[in-house]
Amino acid sequence: LSGYARLRHCPVRNSTLLVVPERIVV
Amino acid sequence: MAAVNPPWAMLAELTHGCPLRCPYCSNPIELTSRGAELTTSQWLDVLMQAGELGVAHVHLSGGEPLLRRDLTEIVAGADRAGIYAQLVTSGLGLTRERLAALTAAGLPSVQLSVQGADAASSELIAGRRSFAAKERAAALVREAGLPLGLNVVLHRLNLDDIDAIVDLGIAWGAVRIELANAQFYGWGLANRAALMPTRDQLDRAREAVERRRRRTGVELVWVVPDYFDGVAKPCMGGWGAVSLTVAPDGRVLPCPAAYDLPLDLPNVRDHALAWIWSESSAFRAYRGTDWLPEPCASCALREVDFGGCRCQAFALTGDPGRTDPACALSPDHGLITELAARQDGDLVYRDPAGR
């Protein structure tokens, strides 16, 4: 990941989310 | 009732207090007083509920969020809730020590506002000396290794300065420059004629943005103007579909400009966020497309723009349920074309702080 990207599991959607400013990659 | 998809994002208006007096501010004319703000523990509870609801991204905004002495605790609360936080700030009050504490608490990104390409034009809009402090804040953000977004609200007084604004963003180290055409809500609505650009200005600015996109490595975001394109924007990605706003006093809004709409706004002091999102009358009022009037109800774009902006319909017609007058098919579109041709009036500066 870039220094500011975060990767997390979303139990609500059962998806992995890659989050950066203003954008969410599902 | 059909199941409601969870929200992606939350705008947390931590305070309406602000050191700047920008006349385009979309905060309501009736600002929330500092004494009425949610406490630290209430904000932490809101963030935990938001994370459990599915919120993945939060803008920590205001007003000026740095006025909250507990901002570091709030950032840590967002991090614990698994929510990506972006600090939306004027930069005034940001010090190396404060930013270090925020970063240690888990802050991953900062969006800095600037009102013009140089001190004179920026401070004319900000209503006070502030440009040097913003430049220092930008340097601190880059020094801390955080991605810097720059937000510049565009209007008649600075639309001819696109190249200089982009140059400024590059010089300050921004990775993303949001060129946001002024939207007319709150204080912006009170200043509509004073801020209204001309069509020629917009055409030139659009060309400048396209030209710079081809040559610039920085991401340039062009936020479309409301009054000139003859199309309704898919405001907020749909009412109660993507995002929610929590006001400083705990009221929850489907849109940050919805303060004045005739809605029974729920409050996190009285209700769980999940109930507010799924079942409150305010969030159900214009969710989906079943409520749409004609010509929207039979329009091929109804699932694209959702009838446009409820707050704009209310501001211009007094009825939030009408087709957004920005759409050329709206029976009220004449209001927009008439207002877009009016460029006059003096600036009315925002109240500097929540009373």
Short mmCIF file of C-alpha atoms in Angstrom, two decimals:
data_model
loop_
_atom_site.label_atom_id
_atom_site.label_comp_id
_atom_site.label_asym_id
_atom_site.label_seq_id
_atom_site.Cartn_x
_atom_site.Cartn_y
_atom_site.Cartn_z
CA LEU A 1 0.00 0.00 0.00
CA SER A 2 0.90 3.61 -0.36
CA GLY A 3 1.64 5.24 2.96
CA TYR A 4 -1.84 6.66 3.25
CA ALA A 5 -3.96 3.79 1.94
CA ARG A 6 -5.66 1.53 4.47
CA LEU A 7 -6.89 -1.99 3.92
CA ARG A 8 -9.60 -3.41 6.16
CA HIS A 9 -12.27 -6.05 6.23
CA CYS A 10 -15.83 -4.74 6.36
CA PRO A 11 -18.02 -7.26 8.20
CA VAL A 12 -21.17 -5.31 7.28
CA ARG A 13 -20.57 -5.92 3.57
CA ASN A 14 -18.36 -9.01 3.85
CA SER A 15 -15.88 -7.25 1.58
CA THR A 16 -12.34 -6.01 1.77
CA LEU A 17 -12.06 -2.24 1.54
CA LEU A 18 -9.05 -0.27 0.36
CA VAL A 19 -9.63 3.29 1.57
CA VAL A 20 -7.81 6.44 0.45
CA PRO A 21 -8.87 10.08 0.72
CA GLU A 22 -12.31 10.53 -0.85
CA ARG A 23 -12.39 7.04 -2.38
CA ILE A 24 -13.22 3.54 -1.24
CA VAL A 25 -12.22 0.54 -3.31
CA VAL A 26 -14.52 -2.40 -2.66
CA MET B 1 -39.94 -1.92 4.17
CA ALA B 2 -37.07 -2.84 1.82
CA ALA B 3 -33.65 -3.30 3.41
CA VAL B 4 -31.55 -0.14 3.32
CA ASN B 5 -27.94 -0.36 2.19
CA PRO B 6 -25.46 0.87 4.80
CA PRO B 7 -23.79 4.28 4.42
CA TRP B 8 -20.25 4.59 3.11
CA ALA B 9 -19.32 7.98 4.49
CA MET B 10 -20.03 10.45 7.25
CA LEU B 11 -19.41 14.18 7.44
CA ALA B 12 -18.75 15.06 11.08
CA GLU B 13 -19.27 18.79 11.59
CA LEU B 14 -17.44 18.93 14.90
CA THR B 15 -18.06 22.64 15.41
CA HIS B 16 -19.44 25.64 13.56
CA GLY B 17 -16.79 27.86 15.12
CA CYS B 18 -14.30 29.08 12.51
CA PRO B 19 -11.56 31.72 12.35
CA LEU B 20 -12.40 32.43 8.70
CA ARG B 21 -15.40 34.32 7.34
CA CYS B 22 -15.74 32.87 3.83
CA PRO B 23 -18.91 34.18 2.15
CA TYR B 24 -19.34 30.92 0.19
CA CYS B 25 -19.57 28.80 3.36
CA SER B 26 -22.30 26.17 3.15
CA ASN B 27 -22.79 26.12 6.92
CA PRO B 28 -26.25 27.37 7.89
CA ILE B 29 -26.86 31.04 8.60
CA GLU B 30 -28.01 29.98 12.08
CA LEU B 31 -24.77 28.47 13.36
CA THR B 32 -24.69 26.08 16.30
CA SER B 33 -23.25 27.69 19.43
CA ARG B 34 -20.08 26.23 20.94
CA GLY B 35 -21.95 25.41 24.15
CA ALA B 36 -24.44 23.20 22.30
CA GLU B 37 -21.80 20.93 20.75
CA LEU B 38 -21.62 17.20 21.42
CA THR B 39 -19.16 16.20 24.13
CA THR B 40 -16.06 14.10 23.52
CA SER B 41 -17.74 10.93 24.75
CA GLN B 42 -20.80 11.60 22.57
CA TRP B 43 -18.63 11.99 19.45
CA LEU B 44 -16.72 8.80 20.32
CA ASP B 45 -20.03 6.96 20.65
CA VAL B 46 -21.24 8.35 17.30
CA LEU B 47 -18.05 7.17 15.59
CA MET B 48 -18.31 3.69 17.11
CA GLN B 49 -21.94 3.43 15.97
CA ALA B 50 -20.97 4.70 12.52
CA GLY B 51 -18.27 2.05 12.16
CA GLU B 52 -20.71 -0.68 13.19
CA LEU B 53 -23.22 0.70 10.68
CA GLY B 54 -20.71 0.37 7.82
CA VAL B 55 -19.23 3.87 7.51
CA ALA B 56 -15.70 3.54 6.09
CA HIS B 57 -14.68 7.18 5.58
CA VAL B 58 -15.27 10.26 7.72
CA HIS B 59 -14.56 13.90 7.01
CA LEU B 60 -13.69 15.63 10.29
CA SER B 61 -14.88 19.09 9.40
CA GLY B 62 -16.64 22.14 10.72
CA GLY B 63 -16.33 25.11 10.89
CA GLU B 64 -12.74 24.59 11.91
CA PRO B 65 -12.24 21.21 13.61
CA LEU B 66 -8.92 22.32 15.14
CA LEU B 67 -10.98 24.49 17.51
CA ARG B 68 -11.99 21.25 19.24
CA ARG B 69 -9.39 20.66 21.95
CA ASP B 70 -10.37 16.98 21.96
CA LEU B 71 -9.69 16.51 18.24
CA THR B 72 -6.89 14.01 18.90
CA GLU B 73 -9.27 11.87 20.97
CA ILE B 74 -11.87 12.07 18.19
CA VAL B 75 -9.30 11.00 15.58
CA ALA B 76 -8.32 8.07 17.79
CA GLY B 77 -12.00 7.19 18.10
CA ALA B 78 -12.39 7.07 14.32
CA ASP B 79 -9.31 4.87 14.09
CA ARG B 80 -10.67 2.49 16.74
CA ALA B 81 -13.97 2.32 14.85
CA GLY B 82 -12.11 1.30 11.68
CA ILE B 83 -13.05 4.52 9.86
CA TYR B 84 -10.61 6.31 7.55
CA ALA B 85 -10.48 9.95 8.65
CA GLN B 86 -9.72 13.04 6.64
CA LEU B 87 -9.17 16.30 8.50
CA VAL B 88 -10.82 19.17 6.59
CA THR B 89 -9.18 22.33 7.87
CA SER B 90 -8.36 25.97 7.19
CA GLY B 91 -4.90 25.21 8.57
CA LEU B 92 -5.15 27.97 11.14
CA GLY B 93 -4.06 26.60 14.49
CA LEU B 94 -2.15 23.64 13.05
CA THR B 95 1.27 23.26 14.68
CA ARG B 96 3.95 20.61 14.29
CA GLU B 97 3.15 19.29 17.78
CA ARG B 98 -0.60 19.18 17.15
CA LEU B 99 -0.15 17.37 13.84
CA ALA B 100 2.26 14.87 15.43
CA ALA B 101 -0.37 14.05 18.05
CA LEU B 102 -3.10 13.70 15.41
CA THR B 103 -0.89 11.46 13.27
CA ALA B 104 0.00 9.30 16.27
CA ALA B 105 -3.74 8.96 16.96
CA GLY B 106 -4.23 7.53 13.47
CA LEU B 107 -4.96 10.50 11.19
CA PRO B 108 -4.15 9.37 7.62
CA SER B 109 -4.95 12.45 5.49
CA VAL B 110 -5.57 16.20 5.46
CA GLN B 111 -7.60 18.46 3.17
CA LEU B 112 -6.56 22.10 3.40
CA SER B 113 -8.69 24.97 2.14
CA VAL B 114 -7.25 28.00 0.41
CA GLN B 115 -9.36 30.80 -0.99
CA GLY B 116 -7.15 32.11 -3.81
CA ALA B 117 -3.80 31.80 -5.56
CA ASP B 118 -2.09 34.54 -3.55
CA ALA B 119 -2.42 36.29 -0.21
CA ALA B 120 -4.48 39.21 -1.49
CA SER B 121 -7.15 37.17 -3.29
CA SER B 122 -7.26 34.47 -0.61
CA GLU B 123 -7.61 36.90 2.28
CA LEU B 124 -10.25 38.98 0.47
CA ILE B 125 -12.50 35.91 0.68
CA ALA B 126 -11.29 34.53 4.02
CA GLY B 127 -11.96 37.91 5.64
CA ARG B 128 -8.69 37.94 7.59
CA ARG B 129 -4.93 37.37 7.32
CA SER B 130 -4.50 33.66 6.83
CA PHE B 131 -2.49 32.84 3.71
CA ALA B 132 0.91 32.49 5.41
CA ALA B 133 -0.59 30.21 8.06
CA LYS B 134 -2.06 28.02 5.33
CA GLU B 135 1.29 27.79 3.55
CA ARG B 136 2.91 26.72 6.84
CA ALA B 137 0.16 24.15 7.42
CA ALA B 138 0.70 22.65 3.96
CA ALA B 139 4.43 22.29 4.68
CA LEU B 140 3.71 20.61 8.02
CA VAL B 141 1.35 18.10 6.41
CA ARG B 142 3.92 17.15 3.78
CA GLU B 143 6.67 17.00 6.42
CA ALA B 144 4.50 14.56 8.39
CA GLY B 145 4.24 12.34 5.32
CA LEU B 146 0.48 12.72 4.99
CA PRO B 147 -1.26 13.15 1.63
CA LEU B 148 -2.30 16.77 1.16
CA GLY B 149 -5.52 17.60 -0.61
CA LEU B 150 -6.16 21.23 -1.48
CA ASN B 151 -9.71 22.53 -1.71
CA VAL B 152 -10.37 25.78 -3.55
CA VAL B 153 -13.93 27.04 -3.87
CA LEU B 154 -14.34 28.78 -7.22
CA HIS B 155 -16.52 31.81 -7.96
CA ARG B 156 -16.54 34.97 -10.00
CA LEU B 157 -13.65 36.54 -8.06
CA ASN B 158 -11.13 33.72 -8.65
CA LEU B 159 -12.33 31.65 -11.62
CA ASP B 160 -9.89 33.40 -13.94
CA ASP B 161 -6.95 32.19 -11.81
CA ILE B 162 -7.07 28.44 -12.50
CA ASP B 163 -3.47 28.21 -13.71
CA ALA B 164 -2.15 30.13 -10.72
CA ILE B 165 -4.25 28.03 -8.32
CA VAL B 166 -2.95 24.78 -9.82
CA ASP B 167 0.62 26.13 -9.66
CA LEU B 168 0.08 26.98 -5.99
CA GLY B 169 -1.20 23.47 -5.24
CA ILE B 170 1.82 21.92 -6.93
CA ALA B 171 4.20 24.25 -5.08
CA TRP B 172 2.57 23.35 -1.77
CA GLY B 173 2.89 19.61 -2.48
CA ALA B 174 -0.77 18.69 -2.94
CA VAL B 175 -1.51 15.25 -4.40
CA ARG B 176 -5.09 16.28 -5.17
CA ILE B 177 -6.59 19.68 -5.95
CA GLU B 178 -10.34 19.96 -5.65
CA LEU B 179 -11.59 22.85 -7.76
CA ALA B 180 -15.05 23.22 -6.29
CA ASN B 181 -17.42 25.60 -8.01
CA ALA B 182 -19.35 27.47 -5.33
CA GLN B 183 -22.63 25.89 -4.40
CA PHE B 184 -25.34 28.15 -3.13
CA TYR B 185 -26.42 26.96 0.30
CA GLY B 186 -26.21 28.64 3.71
CA TRP B 187 -23.91 31.65 3.53
CA GLY B 188 -23.25 30.84 -0.12
CA LEU B 189 -26.94 31.32 -0.88
CA ALA B 190 -26.89 34.71 0.83
CA ASN B 191 -23.95 35.65 -1.43
CA ARG B 192 -25.20 34.07 -4.64
CA ALA B 193 -25.24 37.17 -6.84
CA ALA B 194 -21.90 38.39 -5.49
CA LEU B 195 -20.24 35.03 -6.23
CA MET B 196 -22.05 34.02 -9.43
CA PRO B 197 -19.60 33.48 -12.29
CA THR B 198 -20.28 34.24 -15.93
CA ARG B 199 -20.63 31.49 -18.51
CA ASP B 200 -17.52 32.79 -20.31
CA GLN B 201 -15.51 32.49 -17.10
CA LEU B 202 -16.68 28.91 -16.59
CA ASP B 203 -15.87 27.94 -20.18
CA ARG B 204 -12.35 29.35 -19.87
CA ALA B 205 -11.82 27.69 -16.49
CA ARG B 206 -13.00 24.31 -17.79
CA GLU B 207 -10.58 24.57 -20.70
CA ALA B 208 -7.75 25.47 -18.32
CA VAL B 209 -8.49 22.44 -16.12
CA GLU B 210 -8.51 20.10 -19.13
CA ARG B 211 -5.23 21.59 -20.38
CA ARG B 212 -3.58 21.22 -16.96
CA ARG B 213 -4.86 17.65 -16.56
CA ARG B 214 -2.92 16.68 -19.67
CA ARG B 215 0.30 18.16 -18.30
CA THR B 216 0.03 17.83 -14.53
CA GLY B 217 0.72 14.77 -12.40
CA VAL B 218 -1.51 16.09 -9.62
CA GLU B 219 -5.12 14.90 -9.58
CA LEU B 220 -7.40 17.79 -10.54
CA VAL B 221 -11.02 17.39 -9.48
CA TRP B 222 -13.54 19.71 -11.12
CA VAL B 223 -16.74 20.00 -9.09
CA VAL B 224 -19.46 20.93 -11.54
CA PRO B 225 -21.28 24.27 -11.22
CA ASP B 226 -24.98 24.02 -10.44
CA TYR B 227 -26.56 26.75 -12.51
CA PHE B 228 -25.02 26.47 -15.96
CA ASP B 229 -25.12 22.94 -17.38
CA GLY B 230 -28.87 22.30 -17.53
CA VAL B 231 -28.49 18.98 -15.71
CA ALA B 232 -29.30 17.96 -12.17
CA LYS B 233 -26.44 16.56 -10.10
CA PRO B 234 -26.85 13.20 -8.33
CA CYS B 235 -26.60 15.06 -5.04
CA MET B 236 -24.95 13.08 -2.23
CA GLY B 237 -25.12 10.01 -4.48
CA GLY B 238 -28.82 9.91 -3.65
CA TRP B 239 -30.71 10.94 -0.52
CA GLY B 240 -29.87 8.59 2.34
CA ALA B 241 -27.89 6.34 0.00
CA VAL B 242 -24.17 7.00 0.51
CA SER B 243 -23.56 9.55 3.23
CA LEU B 244 -24.86 11.18 6.38
CA THR B 245 -23.94 14.39 8.18
CA VAL B 246 -23.78 14.82 11.95
CA ALA B 247 -24.13 18.46 13.02
CA PRO B 248 -22.20 19.93 15.97
CA ASP B 249 -25.25 19.58 18.23
CA GLY B 250 -25.96 15.97 17.24
CA ARG B 251 -28.67 16.51 14.64
CA VAL B 252 -28.28 14.08 11.75
CA LEU B 253 -28.92 15.23 8.19
CA PRO B 254 -29.03 13.37 4.88
CA CYS B 255 -27.18 16.36 3.38
CA PRO B 256 -25.11 19.11 5.04
CA ALA B 257 -27.26 21.76 3.36
CA ALA B 258 -30.54 20.34 4.67
CA TYR B 259 -30.72 22.40 7.87
CA ASP B 260 -33.54 24.58 6.57
CA LEU B 261 -35.67 21.88 4.95
CA PRO B 262 -39.05 21.12 6.56
CA LEU B 263 -37.81 17.88 8.12
CA ASP B 264 -37.97 16.45 11.61
CA LEU B 265 -34.21 16.09 12.05
CA PRO B 266 -33.31 13.23 14.41
CA ASN B 267 -30.55 13.66 17.00
CA VAL B 268 -27.92 11.16 18.15
CA ARG B 269 -28.71 12.23 21.73
CA ASP B 270 -32.16 10.64 21.30
CA HIS B 271 -31.78 7.82 18.77
CA ALA B 272 -29.31 5.18 17.62
CA LEU B 273 -27.53 6.03 14.39
CA ALA B 274 -28.73 2.77 12.78
CA TRP B 275 -32.38 3.71 13.45
CA ILE B 276 -31.77 7.24 12.16
CA TRP B 277 -30.25 5.92 8.93
CA SER B 278 -32.82 3.23 8.23
CA GLU B 279 -36.09 4.39 9.74
CA SER B 280 -36.21 8.09 10.59
CA SER B 281 -38.67 10.15 8.58
CA ALA B 282 -35.91 12.58 7.54
CA PHE B 283 -33.85 9.87 5.86
CA ARG B 284 -36.85 8.11 4.33
CA ALA B 285 -38.35 11.33 2.94
CA TYR B 286 -36.59 11.31 -0.45
CA ARG B 287 -34.78 7.96 -0.45
CA GLY B 288 -34.95 6.00 -3.69
CA THR B 289 -37.07 7.06 -6.65
CA ASP B 290 -40.66 6.12 -5.72
CA TRP B 291 -41.40 9.65 -4.47
CA LEU B 292 -40.24 11.43 -7.64
CA PRO B 293 -42.62 13.91 -9.31
CA GLU B 294 -42.97 14.32 -13.05
CA PRO B 295 -41.03 14.88 -15.23
CA CYS B 296 -38.53 12.87 -13.13
CA ALA B 297 -40.79 9.86 -12.54
CA SER B 298 -40.82 8.94 -16.23
CA CYS B 299 -37.29 10.21 -17.02
CA ALA B 300 -34.62 7.78 -18.20
CA LEU B 301 -32.11 9.48 -15.87
CA ARG B 302 -34.13 9.03 -12.67
CA GLU B 303 -31.77 6.31 -11.37
CA VAL B 304 -28.77 8.45 -12.34
CA ASP B 305 -29.55 11.84 -10.80
CA PHE B 306 -32.41 10.89 -8.42
CA GLY B 307 -34.20 14.10 -9.35
CA GLY B 308 -31.23 16.27 -8.35
CA CYS B 309 -30.75 18.27 -5.18
CA ARG B 310 -33.56 18.57 -2.61
CA CYS B 311 -31.95 21.57 -0.93
CA GLN B 312 -31.68 23.42 -4.22
CA ALA B 313 -35.31 22.67 -5.05
CA PHE B 314 -36.31 24.02 -1.64
CA ALA B 315 -34.10 27.12 -1.85
CA LEU B 316 -35.50 28.07 -5.24
CA THR B 317 -39.14 26.93 -5.12
CA GLY B 318 -39.95 26.48 -1.43
CA ASP B 319 -40.81 22.81 -2.09
CA PRO B 320 -38.05 20.21 -1.56
CA GLY B 321 -40.12 17.63 -3.44
CA ARG B 322 -39.99 19.40 -6.79
CA THR B 323 -37.64 18.56 -9.64
CA ASP B 324 -34.30 20.29 -9.14
CA PRO B 325 -34.60 23.54 -11.13
CA ALA B 326 -31.02 23.00 -12.34
CA CYS B 327 -32.43 20.42 -14.77
CA ALA B 328 -33.45 21.88 -18.12
CA LEU B 329 -36.57 19.67 -18.02
CA SER B 330 -37.77 21.19 -14.75
CA PRO B 331 -40.80 23.49 -15.04
CA ASP B 332 -38.84 25.83 -12.74
CA HIS B 333 -35.66 25.93 -14.85
CA GLY B 334 -36.34 29.55 -15.77
CA LEU B 335 -35.47 30.49 -12.17
CA ILE B 336 -31.97 29.11 -12.67
CA THR B 337 -31.31 30.82 -15.98
CA GLU B 338 -32.50 34.12 -14.53
CA LEU B 339 -30.30 33.81 -11.42
CA ALA B 340 -27.26 32.68 -13.43
CA ALA B 341 -27.40 35.96 -15.33
CA ARG B 342 -27.22 38.07 -12.16
CA GLN B 343 -23.72 39.10 -11.10
CA ASP B 344 -23.90 41.90 -8.56
CA GLY B 345 -23.99 42.70 -4.87
CA ASP B 346 -21.49 43.01 -2.04
CA LEU B 347 -20.04 40.09 -0.10
CA VAL B 348 -21.71 39.23 3.20
CA TYR B 349 -19.06 37.62 5.38
CA ARG B 350 -19.82 34.54 7.47
CA ASP B 351 -20.32 34.89 11.19
CA PRO B 352 -16.80 34.10 12.46
CA ALA B 353 -17.84 31.68 15.18
CA GLY B 354 -20.77 29.74 16.49
CA ARG B 355 -22.16 32.10 19.07
#
